[in-house]
């Protein structure tokens, strides 16, 4: 049985995440920043059996007046908490230029994307994407 970690990654110039009626500030007001919140316990995943889980969340991605805002938010399942090589902005703090061609990344991300990136085949600037090992 593999141990995987459920990550909640917030990407914006001033993002907040509500958890149990508390407010978490994950990034500063500076540009090109990412913030990470990790679920405290790993989730045991068996490579031979399907896993079903559900989640519920409410969020609003609202940029400051006069600003375009960040690239969105990603909910990630990964075998590692090490995102030190991940890049901000269009890579959502999860991927980088080398992981977009690496099938060994072992990352599943559900992204709420707020910026159109045609190089990743985004359909528009307001969509939900499922990323397996890559934002492409």
Short mmCIF file of N, CA and C in Angstrom, two decimals:
data_model
loop_
_atom_site.label_atom_id
_atom_site.label_comp_id
_atom_site.label_asym_id
_atom_site.label_seq_id
_atom_site.Cartn_x
_atom_site.Cartn_y
_atom_site.Cartn_z
N UNK A 1 0.84 -1.17 0.00
CA UNK A 1 0.00 0.00 0.00
C UNK A 1 0.89 1.24 0.00
N UNK A 2 0.62 2.13 -0.91
CA UNK A 2 1.36 3.39 -0.99
C UNK A 2 0.74 4.41 -0.07
N UNK A 3 1.54 5.29 0.45
CA UNK A 3 1.02 6.41 1.22
C UNK A 3 1.09 7.65 0.35
N UNK A 4 -0.04 8.26 0.13
CA UNK A 4 -0.12 9.48 -0.66
C UNK A 4 -0.58 10.60 0.25
N UNK A 5 -0.34 11.79 -0.15
CA UNK A 5 -0.68 12.95 0.66
C UNK A 5 -1.66 13.82 -0.10
N UNK A 6 -2.67 14.27 0.59
CA UNK A 6 -3.63 15.19 0.00
C UNK A 6 -3.17 16.60 0.29
N UNK A 7 -2.95 17.37 -0.75
CA UNK A 7 -2.47 18.73 -0.61
C UNK A 7 -3.54 19.70 -1.07
N UNK A 8 -3.62 20.81 -0.41
CA UNK A 8 -4.43 21.91 -0.90
C UNK A 8 -3.47 23.05 -1.16
N UNK A 9 -3.36 23.45 -2.40
CA UNK A 9 -2.42 24.49 -2.79
C UNK A 9 -3.20 25.72 -3.21
N UNK A 10 -2.84 26.86 -2.67
CA UNK A 10 -3.51 28.10 -3.00
C UNK A 10 -2.51 28.98 -3.73
N UNK A 11 -2.89 29.46 -4.90
CA UNK A 11 -2.00 30.27 -5.71
C UNK A 11 -2.68 31.58 -6.02
N UNK A 12 -2.17 32.66 -5.51
CA UNK A 12 -2.72 33.98 -5.76
C UNK A 12 -1.80 35.00 -5.14
N UNK A 13 -2.07 36.27 -5.41
CA UNK A 13 -1.23 37.29 -4.79
C UNK A 13 -1.69 37.59 -3.37
N UNK A 14 -2.92 37.27 -3.02
CA UNK A 14 -3.37 37.40 -1.64
C UNK A 14 -4.50 36.40 -1.40
N UNK A 15 -4.13 35.16 -1.11
CA UNK A 15 -5.11 34.08 -1.00
C UNK A 15 -5.42 33.76 0.45
N UNK A 16 -6.60 33.24 0.67
CA UNK A 16 -7.02 32.80 1.99
C UNK A 16 -7.73 31.46 1.84
N UNK A 17 -7.60 30.63 2.83
CA UNK A 17 -8.28 29.34 2.84
C UNK A 17 -9.01 29.22 4.17
N UNK A 18 -10.28 28.94 4.13
CA UNK A 18 -11.04 28.76 5.36
C UNK A 18 -11.04 27.29 5.75
N UNK A 19 -10.62 27.01 6.96
CA UNK A 19 -10.65 25.65 7.49
C UNK A 19 -11.27 25.73 8.88
N UNK A 20 -12.41 25.08 9.07
CA UNK A 20 -13.10 25.08 10.35
C UNK A 20 -13.27 26.50 10.90
N UNK A 21 -13.80 27.37 10.10
CA UNK A 21 -14.11 28.75 10.48
C UNK A 21 -12.88 29.58 10.84
N UNK A 22 -11.71 29.13 10.47
CA UNK A 22 -10.52 29.95 10.66
C UNK A 22 -10.05 30.40 9.29
N UNK A 23 -9.29 31.45 9.26
CA UNK A 23 -8.82 32.01 8.00
C UNK A 23 -7.32 31.83 7.93
N UNK A 24 -6.83 31.26 6.85
CA UNK A 24 -5.41 31.01 6.67
C UNK A 24 -4.88 31.90 5.56
N UNK A 25 -3.90 32.73 5.87
CA UNK A 25 -3.26 33.52 4.82
C UNK A 25 -2.05 32.72 4.35
N UNK A 26 -2.04 32.41 3.06
CA UNK A 26 -1.02 31.52 2.54
C UNK A 26 0.05 32.23 1.74
N UNK A 27 -0.26 33.38 1.20
CA UNK A 27 0.73 34.12 0.43
C UNK A 27 0.69 35.57 0.83
N UNK A 28 1.79 36.25 0.60
CA UNK A 28 1.85 37.68 0.88
C UNK A 28 1.27 38.44 -0.31
N UNK A 29 1.28 39.74 -0.22
CA UNK A 29 0.76 40.56 -1.31
C UNK A 29 1.74 40.66 -2.47
N UNK A 30 2.93 40.05 -2.36
CA UNK A 30 3.88 40.10 -3.47
C UNK A 30 3.43 39.19 -4.61
N UNK A 31 3.97 39.45 -5.78
CA UNK A 31 3.60 38.68 -6.96
C UNK A 31 4.45 37.41 -7.07
N UNK A 32 3.97 36.48 -7.88
CA UNK A 32 4.69 35.23 -8.20
C UNK A 32 4.98 34.40 -6.96
N UNK A 33 3.98 34.23 -6.10
CA UNK A 33 4.14 33.47 -4.87
C UNK A 33 3.16 32.30 -4.86
N UNK A 34 3.50 31.28 -4.11
CA UNK A 34 2.59 30.16 -3.89
C UNK A 34 2.46 29.93 -2.40
N UNK A 35 1.39 29.32 -2.00
CA UNK A 35 1.19 28.93 -0.61
C UNK A 35 0.70 27.50 -0.59
N UNK A 36 1.04 26.77 0.46
CA UNK A 36 0.67 25.35 0.56
C UNK A 36 0.03 25.09 1.92
N UNK A 37 -0.99 24.27 1.92
CA UNK A 37 -1.58 23.73 3.14
C UNK A 37 -1.64 22.23 2.93
N UNK A 38 -1.14 21.46 3.88
CA UNK A 38 -1.10 20.01 3.74
C UNK A 38 -2.04 19.36 4.75
N UNK A 39 -2.76 18.35 4.31
CA UNK A 39 -3.57 17.55 5.20
C UNK A 39 -2.62 16.83 6.15
N UNK A 40 -2.93 16.78 7.43
CA UNK A 40 -1.99 16.27 8.43
C UNK A 40 -1.66 14.79 8.29
N UNK A 41 -2.59 14.00 7.82
CA UNK A 41 -2.36 12.55 7.75
C UNK A 41 -2.33 12.09 6.30
N UNK A 42 -1.46 11.14 6.02
CA UNK A 42 -1.42 10.59 4.66
C UNK A 42 -2.63 9.68 4.44
N UNK A 43 -2.99 9.54 3.19
CA UNK A 43 -4.10 8.69 2.80
C UNK A 43 -3.52 7.44 2.16
N UNK A 44 -3.82 6.29 2.72
CA UNK A 44 -3.30 5.05 2.17
C UNK A 44 -4.01 4.69 0.88
N UNK A 45 -3.28 4.58 -0.20
CA UNK A 45 -3.84 4.20 -1.49
C UNK A 45 -3.21 2.89 -1.93
N UNK A 46 -4.03 1.96 -2.32
CA UNK A 46 -3.54 0.71 -2.87
C UNK A 46 -3.50 0.84 -4.38
N UNK A 47 -2.41 0.42 -4.98
CA UNK A 47 -2.29 0.53 -6.43
C UNK A 47 -3.22 -0.43 -7.17
N UNK A 48 -3.77 -1.42 -6.46
CA UNK A 48 -4.61 -2.41 -7.14
C UNK A 48 -6.11 -2.20 -6.93
N UNK A 49 -6.49 -1.29 -6.05
CA UNK A 49 -7.91 -1.10 -5.77
C UNK A 49 -8.29 0.37 -5.98
N UNK A 50 -9.47 0.61 -6.54
CA UNK A 50 -9.93 2.00 -6.68
C UNK A 50 -10.24 2.61 -5.32
N UNK A 51 -10.10 3.89 -5.23
CA UNK A 51 -10.38 4.62 -4.00
C UNK A 51 -11.44 5.66 -4.29
N UNK A 52 -12.39 5.77 -3.42
CA UNK A 52 -13.42 6.78 -3.58
C UNK A 52 -13.41 7.68 -2.35
N UNK A 53 -13.42 8.97 -2.57
CA UNK A 53 -13.56 9.91 -1.48
C UNK A 53 -14.27 11.14 -2.02
N UNK A 54 -14.82 11.91 -1.13
CA UNK A 54 -15.49 13.13 -1.56
C UNK A 54 -15.05 14.26 -0.66
N UNK A 55 -15.24 15.45 -1.14
CA UNK A 55 -14.92 16.63 -0.36
C UNK A 55 -15.91 17.72 -0.72
N UNK A 56 -16.02 18.68 0.14
CA UNK A 56 -16.90 19.81 -0.10
C UNK A 56 -16.15 21.07 0.31
N UNK A 57 -16.18 22.06 -0.51
CA UNK A 57 -15.54 23.31 -0.16
C UNK A 57 -16.26 24.45 -0.85
N UNK A 58 -16.10 25.61 -0.30
CA UNK A 58 -16.63 26.83 -0.89
C UNK A 58 -15.48 27.81 -0.95
N UNK A 59 -15.26 28.39 -2.10
CA UNK A 59 -14.20 29.38 -2.20
C UNK A 59 -14.62 30.46 -3.18
N UNK A 60 -14.00 31.59 -3.05
CA UNK A 60 -14.20 32.70 -3.99
C UNK A 60 -12.82 33.18 -4.39
N UNK A 61 -12.55 33.18 -5.67
CA UNK A 61 -11.28 33.68 -6.19
C UNK A 61 -11.55 35.08 -6.74
N UNK A 62 -11.31 36.07 -5.90
CA UNK A 62 -11.65 37.44 -6.24
C UNK A 62 -10.37 38.27 -6.20
N UNK A 63 -9.94 38.81 -7.34
CA UNK A 63 -8.72 39.63 -7.34
C UNK A 63 -8.98 40.99 -6.70
N UNK A 64 -7.91 41.61 -6.27
CA UNK A 64 -8.01 42.97 -5.76
C UNK A 64 -8.44 43.88 -6.90
N UNK A 65 -9.18 44.93 -6.61
CA UNK A 65 -9.60 45.86 -7.66
C UNK A 65 -8.40 46.39 -8.45
N UNK A 66 -8.52 46.34 -9.77
CA UNK A 66 -7.46 46.83 -10.64
C UNK A 66 -6.39 45.81 -10.98
N UNK A 67 -6.49 44.58 -10.45
CA UNK A 67 -5.50 43.54 -10.70
C UNK A 67 -6.17 42.35 -11.38
N UNK A 68 -5.41 41.64 -12.20
CA UNK A 68 -5.93 40.46 -12.87
C UNK A 68 -6.13 39.30 -11.91
N UNK A 69 -5.34 39.21 -10.88
CA UNK A 69 -5.44 38.12 -9.91
C UNK A 69 -4.45 37.02 -10.21
N UNK A 70 -4.50 35.97 -9.40
CA UNK A 70 -3.59 34.85 -9.56
C UNK A 70 -4.09 33.83 -10.55
N UNK A 71 -3.39 32.73 -10.64
CA UNK A 71 -3.71 31.69 -11.62
C UNK A 71 -4.73 30.69 -11.11
N UNK A 72 -5.10 30.74 -9.86
CA UNK A 72 -6.14 29.85 -9.37
C UNK A 72 -5.75 29.08 -8.14
N UNK A 73 -6.42 27.94 -7.97
CA UNK A 73 -6.23 27.09 -6.81
C UNK A 73 -6.18 25.64 -7.30
N UNK A 74 -5.39 24.81 -6.65
CA UNK A 74 -5.30 23.40 -7.05
C UNK A 74 -5.41 22.51 -5.81
N UNK A 75 -6.21 21.46 -5.92
CA UNK A 75 -6.29 20.43 -4.91
C UNK A 75 -5.51 19.25 -5.46
N UNK A 76 -4.51 18.79 -4.70
CA UNK A 76 -3.52 17.87 -5.25
C UNK A 76 -3.40 16.60 -4.41
N UNK A 77 -3.30 15.46 -5.08
CA UNK A 77 -2.94 14.20 -4.44
C UNK A 77 -1.56 13.85 -4.97
N UNK A 78 -0.61 13.65 -4.06
CA UNK A 78 0.79 13.42 -4.44
C UNK A 78 1.44 12.48 -3.45
N UNK A 79 2.51 11.83 -3.88
CA UNK A 79 3.25 10.94 -2.98
C UNK A 79 4.27 11.71 -2.14
N UNK A 80 4.40 13.00 -2.36
CA UNK A 80 5.41 13.80 -1.67
C UNK A 80 4.86 15.18 -1.30
N UNK A 81 5.40 15.76 -0.24
CA UNK A 81 5.09 17.14 0.12
C UNK A 81 6.15 18.10 -0.41
N UNK A 82 7.13 17.59 -1.12
CA UNK A 82 8.22 18.43 -1.61
C UNK A 82 7.85 19.06 -2.94
N UNK A 83 7.47 20.32 -2.89
CA UNK A 83 7.17 21.09 -4.08
C UNK A 83 8.19 22.22 -4.23
N UNK A 84 9.40 21.99 -3.73
CA UNK A 84 10.43 23.03 -3.74
C UNK A 84 10.87 23.40 -5.16
N UNK A 85 10.69 22.52 -6.12
CA UNK A 85 11.07 22.83 -7.50
C UNK A 85 9.89 23.30 -8.34
N UNK A 86 8.72 23.37 -7.73
CA UNK A 86 7.53 23.82 -8.45
C UNK A 86 7.60 25.32 -8.69
N UNK A 87 7.02 25.74 -9.79
CA UNK A 87 7.02 27.15 -10.14
C UNK A 87 5.63 27.74 -9.92
N UNK A 88 5.58 29.05 -9.61
CA UNK A 88 4.28 29.70 -9.41
C UNK A 88 3.60 29.98 -10.75
N UNK A 89 2.59 30.79 -10.69
CA UNK A 89 1.85 31.25 -11.86
C UNK A 89 1.23 30.10 -12.62
N UNK A 90 1.50 29.95 -13.90
CA UNK A 90 0.79 28.96 -14.72
C UNK A 90 1.07 27.52 -14.30
N UNK A 91 2.12 27.28 -13.52
CA UNK A 91 2.41 25.93 -13.03
C UNK A 91 1.73 25.65 -11.69
N UNK A 92 0.96 26.61 -11.18
CA UNK A 92 0.12 26.46 -10.00
C UNK A 92 0.85 26.03 -8.73
N UNK A 93 2.16 26.22 -8.66
CA UNK A 93 2.91 25.82 -7.49
C UNK A 93 3.04 24.32 -7.34
N UNK A 94 2.70 23.57 -8.41
CA UNK A 94 2.73 22.11 -8.39
C UNK A 94 3.74 21.56 -9.37
N UNK A 95 3.80 22.14 -10.55
CA UNK A 95 4.62 21.63 -11.65
C UNK A 95 5.73 22.62 -11.99
N UNK A 96 6.61 22.23 -12.91
CA UNK A 96 7.61 23.13 -13.48
C UNK A 96 7.85 22.69 -14.92
N UNK A 97 8.80 23.32 -15.59
CA UNK A 97 9.01 23.01 -17.01
C UNK A 97 9.47 21.57 -17.24
N UNK A 98 10.16 20.96 -16.28
CA UNK A 98 10.59 19.57 -16.48
C UNK A 98 9.50 18.57 -16.13
N UNK A 99 8.61 18.89 -15.20
CA UNK A 99 7.56 17.93 -14.85
C UNK A 99 6.48 17.84 -15.91
N UNK A 100 6.38 18.82 -16.79
CA UNK A 100 5.32 18.74 -17.80
C UNK A 100 5.62 17.67 -18.85
N UNK A 101 6.84 17.16 -18.87
CA UNK A 101 7.18 16.08 -19.80
C UNK A 101 7.56 14.80 -19.07
N UNK A 102 7.37 14.76 -17.76
CA UNK A 102 7.78 13.60 -16.97
C UNK A 102 6.57 12.81 -16.48
N UNK A 103 6.35 11.60 -17.02
CA UNK A 103 5.22 10.79 -16.54
C UNK A 103 5.45 10.24 -15.14
N UNK A 104 6.63 10.42 -14.58
CA UNK A 104 6.92 9.90 -13.24
C UNK A 104 6.64 10.91 -12.14
N UNK A 105 5.98 11.99 -12.45
CA UNK A 105 5.68 13.02 -11.45
C UNK A 105 4.76 12.51 -10.35
N UNK A 106 3.84 11.60 -10.66
CA UNK A 106 2.91 11.02 -9.69
C UNK A 106 2.11 12.09 -8.95
N UNK A 107 1.44 12.94 -9.70
CA UNK A 107 0.64 14.01 -9.14
C UNK A 107 -0.71 14.04 -9.84
N UNK A 108 -1.76 14.14 -9.05
CA UNK A 108 -3.10 14.36 -9.58
C UNK A 108 -3.58 15.69 -9.02
N UNK A 109 -3.94 16.62 -9.89
CA UNK A 109 -4.39 17.94 -9.45
C UNK A 109 -5.74 18.26 -10.06
N UNK A 110 -6.61 18.80 -9.24
CA UNK A 110 -7.86 19.38 -9.72
C UNK A 110 -7.68 20.88 -9.57
N UNK A 111 -7.67 21.57 -10.69
CA UNK A 111 -7.39 23.00 -10.67
C UNK A 111 -8.64 23.81 -10.95
N UNK A 112 -8.79 24.88 -10.21
CA UNK A 112 -9.78 25.91 -10.50
C UNK A 112 -8.96 27.05 -11.08
N UNK A 113 -8.91 27.11 -12.39
CA UNK A 113 -7.98 27.99 -13.10
C UNK A 113 -8.67 29.30 -13.46
N UNK A 114 -7.97 30.40 -13.28
CA UNK A 114 -8.54 31.72 -13.55
C UNK A 114 -7.76 32.50 -14.60
N UNK A 115 -6.78 31.86 -15.23
CA UNK A 115 -5.99 32.49 -16.28
C UNK A 115 -5.95 31.54 -17.48
N UNK A 116 -6.10 32.05 -18.69
CA UNK A 116 -6.04 31.24 -19.90
C UNK A 116 -4.58 31.02 -20.29
N UNK A 117 -4.16 29.77 -20.36
CA UNK A 117 -2.82 29.39 -20.80
C UNK A 117 -2.96 28.47 -22.00
N UNK A 118 -2.88 29.00 -23.23
CA UNK A 118 -3.09 28.16 -24.41
C UNK A 118 -2.06 27.04 -24.55
N UNK A 119 -0.84 27.22 -24.00
CA UNK A 119 0.17 26.17 -24.10
C UNK A 119 -0.21 24.92 -23.31
N UNK A 120 -1.17 25.06 -22.37
CA UNK A 120 -1.66 23.92 -21.60
C UNK A 120 -3.04 23.46 -22.10
N UNK A 121 -3.44 23.93 -23.26
CA UNK A 121 -4.75 23.59 -23.86
C UNK A 121 -5.92 24.02 -22.99
N UNK A 122 -5.75 25.12 -22.25
CA UNK A 122 -6.86 25.66 -21.48
C UNK A 122 -7.97 26.10 -22.42
N UNK A 123 -9.22 25.88 -22.02
CA UNK A 123 -10.34 26.26 -22.88
C UNK A 123 -10.69 27.74 -22.76
N UNK A 124 -10.46 28.31 -21.59
CA UNK A 124 -10.71 29.73 -21.37
C UNK A 124 -10.05 30.15 -20.06
N UNK A 125 -10.40 31.34 -19.56
CA UNK A 125 -9.77 31.82 -18.33
C UNK A 125 -10.59 31.51 -17.08
N UNK A 126 -11.58 30.63 -17.18
CA UNK A 126 -12.41 30.30 -16.03
C UNK A 126 -12.88 28.86 -16.19
N UNK A 127 -12.06 27.91 -15.74
CA UNK A 127 -12.39 26.51 -15.95
C UNK A 127 -11.85 25.63 -14.83
N UNK A 128 -12.36 24.41 -14.78
CA UNK A 128 -11.85 23.38 -13.89
C UNK A 128 -11.06 22.40 -14.75
N UNK A 129 -9.85 22.08 -14.33
CA UNK A 129 -9.02 21.15 -15.08
C UNK A 129 -8.59 19.98 -14.21
N UNK A 130 -8.43 18.82 -14.83
CA UNK A 130 -7.89 17.64 -14.17
C UNK A 130 -6.50 17.42 -14.75
N UNK A 131 -5.48 17.52 -13.91
CA UNK A 131 -4.09 17.39 -14.36
C UNK A 131 -3.49 16.11 -13.78
N UNK A 132 -3.01 15.24 -14.64
CA UNK A 132 -2.35 14.00 -14.22
C UNK A 132 -0.89 14.11 -14.62
N UNK A 133 -0.02 14.31 -13.63
CA UNK A 133 1.43 14.42 -13.80
C UNK A 133 1.88 15.65 -14.58
N UNK A 134 0.96 16.49 -15.02
CA UNK A 134 1.32 17.62 -15.87
C UNK A 134 0.13 18.56 -16.00
N UNK A 135 0.37 19.86 -16.19
CA UNK A 135 -0.75 20.77 -16.42
C UNK A 135 -1.28 20.71 -17.85
N UNK A 136 -0.65 19.92 -18.71
CA UNK A 136 -1.06 19.85 -20.12
C UNK A 136 -2.21 18.87 -20.28
#
